[in-house]
CSV table of C-alpha atoms in Angstrom, one decimal:
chain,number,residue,atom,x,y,z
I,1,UNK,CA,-11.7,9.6,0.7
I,2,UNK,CA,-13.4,6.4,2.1
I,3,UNK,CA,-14.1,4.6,-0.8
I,4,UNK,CA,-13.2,6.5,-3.9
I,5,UNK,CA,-10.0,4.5,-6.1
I,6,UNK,CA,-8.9,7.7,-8.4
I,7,UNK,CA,-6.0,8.9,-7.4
I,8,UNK,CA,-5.9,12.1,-8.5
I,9,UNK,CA,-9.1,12.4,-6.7
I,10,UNK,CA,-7.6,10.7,-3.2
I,11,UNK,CA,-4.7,13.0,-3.5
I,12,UNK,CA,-6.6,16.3,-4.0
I,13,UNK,CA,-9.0,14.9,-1.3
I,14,UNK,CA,-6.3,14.7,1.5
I,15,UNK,CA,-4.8,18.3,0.3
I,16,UNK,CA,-8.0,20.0,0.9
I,17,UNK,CA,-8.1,17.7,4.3
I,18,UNK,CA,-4.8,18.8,5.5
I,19,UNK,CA,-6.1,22.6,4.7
I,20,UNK,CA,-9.2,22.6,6.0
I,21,UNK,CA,-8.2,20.8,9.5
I,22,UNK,CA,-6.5,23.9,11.1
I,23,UNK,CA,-9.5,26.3,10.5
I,24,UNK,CA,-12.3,23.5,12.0
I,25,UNK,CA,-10.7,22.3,14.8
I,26,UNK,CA,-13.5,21.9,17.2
I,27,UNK,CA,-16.0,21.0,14.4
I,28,UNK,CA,-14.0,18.2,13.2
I,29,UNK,CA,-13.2,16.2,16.3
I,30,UNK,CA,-16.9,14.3,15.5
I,31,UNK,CA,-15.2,13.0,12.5
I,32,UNK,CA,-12.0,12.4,14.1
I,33,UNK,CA,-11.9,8.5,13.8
I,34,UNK,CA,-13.0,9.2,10.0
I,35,UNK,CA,-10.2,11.2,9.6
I,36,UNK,CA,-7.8,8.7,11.3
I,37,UNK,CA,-9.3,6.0,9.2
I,38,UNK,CA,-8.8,7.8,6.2
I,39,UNK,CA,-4.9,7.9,6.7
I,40,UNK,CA,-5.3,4.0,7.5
I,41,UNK,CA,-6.8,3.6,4.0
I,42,UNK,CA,-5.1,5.6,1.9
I,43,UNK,CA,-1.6,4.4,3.3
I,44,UNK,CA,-2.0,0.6,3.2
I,45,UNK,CA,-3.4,1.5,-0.4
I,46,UNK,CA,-0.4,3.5,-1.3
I,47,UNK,CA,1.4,0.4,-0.6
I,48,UNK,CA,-0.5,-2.0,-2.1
I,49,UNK,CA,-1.4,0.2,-5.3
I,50,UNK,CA,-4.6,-2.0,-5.9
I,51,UNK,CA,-5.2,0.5,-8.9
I,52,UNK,CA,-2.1,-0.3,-10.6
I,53,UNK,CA,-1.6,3.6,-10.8
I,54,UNK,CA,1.5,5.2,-12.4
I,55,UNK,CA,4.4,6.1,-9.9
I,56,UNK,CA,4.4,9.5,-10.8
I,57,UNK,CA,0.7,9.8,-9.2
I,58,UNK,CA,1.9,7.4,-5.8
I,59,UNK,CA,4.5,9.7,-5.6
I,60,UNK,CA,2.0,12.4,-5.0
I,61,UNK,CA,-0.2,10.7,-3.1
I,62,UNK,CA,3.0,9.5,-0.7
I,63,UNK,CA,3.3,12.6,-0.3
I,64,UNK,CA,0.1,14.1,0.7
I,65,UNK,CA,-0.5,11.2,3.5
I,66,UNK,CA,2.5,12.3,4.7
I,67,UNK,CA,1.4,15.8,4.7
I,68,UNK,CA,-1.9,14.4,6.7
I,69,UNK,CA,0.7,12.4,9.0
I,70,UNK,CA,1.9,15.6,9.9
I,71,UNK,CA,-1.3,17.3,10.6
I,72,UNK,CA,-3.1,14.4,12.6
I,73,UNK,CA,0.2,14.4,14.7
I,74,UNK,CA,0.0,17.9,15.2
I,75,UNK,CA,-3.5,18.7,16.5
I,76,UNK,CA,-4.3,15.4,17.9
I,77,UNK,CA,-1.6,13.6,19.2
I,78,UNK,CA,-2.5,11.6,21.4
I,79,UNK,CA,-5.5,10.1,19.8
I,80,UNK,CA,-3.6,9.3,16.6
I,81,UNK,CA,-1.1,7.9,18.7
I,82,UNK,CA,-3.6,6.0,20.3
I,83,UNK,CA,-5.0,5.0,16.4
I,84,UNK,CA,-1.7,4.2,15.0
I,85,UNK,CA,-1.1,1.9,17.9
I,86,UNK,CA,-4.3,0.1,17.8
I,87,UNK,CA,-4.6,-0.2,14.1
I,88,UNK,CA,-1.1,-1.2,13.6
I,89,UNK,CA,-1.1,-3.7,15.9
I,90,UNK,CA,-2.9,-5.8,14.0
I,91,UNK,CA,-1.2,-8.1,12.2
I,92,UNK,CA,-2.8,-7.4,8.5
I,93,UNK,CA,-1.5,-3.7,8.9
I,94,UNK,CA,2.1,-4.7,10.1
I,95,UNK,CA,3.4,-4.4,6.7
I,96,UNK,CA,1.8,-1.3,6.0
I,97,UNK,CA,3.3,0.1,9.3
I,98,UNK,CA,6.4,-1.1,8.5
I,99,UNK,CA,6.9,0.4,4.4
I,100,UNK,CA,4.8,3.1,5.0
I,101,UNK,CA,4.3,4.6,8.6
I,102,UNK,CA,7.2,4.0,10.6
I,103,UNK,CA,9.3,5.7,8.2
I,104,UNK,CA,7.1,9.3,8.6
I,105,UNK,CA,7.5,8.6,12.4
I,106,UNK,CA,11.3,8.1,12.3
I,107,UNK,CA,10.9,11.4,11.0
I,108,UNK,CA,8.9,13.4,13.7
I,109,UNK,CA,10.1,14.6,17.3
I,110,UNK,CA,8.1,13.8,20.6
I,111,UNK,CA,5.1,15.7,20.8
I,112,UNK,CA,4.8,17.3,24.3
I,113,UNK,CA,1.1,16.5,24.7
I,114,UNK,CA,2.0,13.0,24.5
I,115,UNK,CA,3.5,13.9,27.9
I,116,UNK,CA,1.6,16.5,29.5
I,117,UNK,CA,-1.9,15.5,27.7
I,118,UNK,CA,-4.5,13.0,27.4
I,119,UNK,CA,-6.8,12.3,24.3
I,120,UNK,CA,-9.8,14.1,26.7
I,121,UNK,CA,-7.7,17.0,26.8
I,122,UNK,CA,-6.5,17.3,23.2
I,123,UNK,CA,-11.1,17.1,22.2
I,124,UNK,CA,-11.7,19.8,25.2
I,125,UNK,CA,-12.9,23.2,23.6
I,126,UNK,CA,-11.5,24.9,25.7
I,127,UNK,CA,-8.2,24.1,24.3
C-alpha cells in the first residue's frame, strides 16, 4: 500500500486494512504513522490518478479511503487529527485536502476523544 500503482491491488489492500484494524488494535499502533501515511498516499493519488486508471476502478478506490477515513477516525482520533492537520498543512497537500479530505470530514460528527482524550491516551493498552 506504500508503493504499489495497481489499483485493484491498492483497493483490495485498504479493504483488508479497514478489516483487520479493529481486531489488532494494540498490535497496530507501531505502524500507526504507516497507516496514516497510507491514507495520505492513496488520497492525493486518487486525485491525481498518476496511473491514468479507468473511473470505474477510482470510484472504488474513493470509496475504500473513505472507508479507511472512517476507521482511522474511529479508533485513533486524535492522532489522525493530529496527521491530517500536519500533513495538510502543507501547501503541496492543500489541494488534496480540499477535493478529497474535507469533503469525508464535512461528513463525520465530533469525536468525543477529541475532547476528553489525548493521542497518549487513545495508544494506552489499557484502553
Amino acid at each position: 500500500l506504500q508503493t504499489d500503482t495497481d489499483v485493484v491491488v491498492l483497493t483490495t489492500g485498504v479493504l483488508v486494512l479497514i478489516t483487520m484494524l479493529p481486531m489488532i488494535p494494540q498490535s497496530g499502533k507501531q505502524y500507526l504513522h504507516d497507516f496514516f501515511g497510507i491514507f495520505g498516499r492513496l488520497s492525493a493519488w486518487c486525485l491525481q490518478n498518476p496511473g491514468h486508471v479507468a473511473d470505474i476502478y477510482l470510484v472504488h478506490l474513493h470509496a475504500s479511503i473513505y472507508a479507511l477515513f472512517h476507521r482511522l477516525y474511529g479508533m485513533y482520533p486524535c492522532n489522525f487529527v493530529s496527521f491530517l492537520r500536519s500533513h495538510y498543512s502543507m501547501k503541496e497537500n492543500l489541494e488534496t485536502f480540499e477535493e478529497v479530505v474535507k469533503p469525508m470530514m464535512e461528513h463525520v460528527r465530533i469525536h468525543p476523544e477529541l475532547v476528553t482524550g489525548s493521542k497518549d491516551h487513545e495508544l494506552d493498552p489499557r484502553r
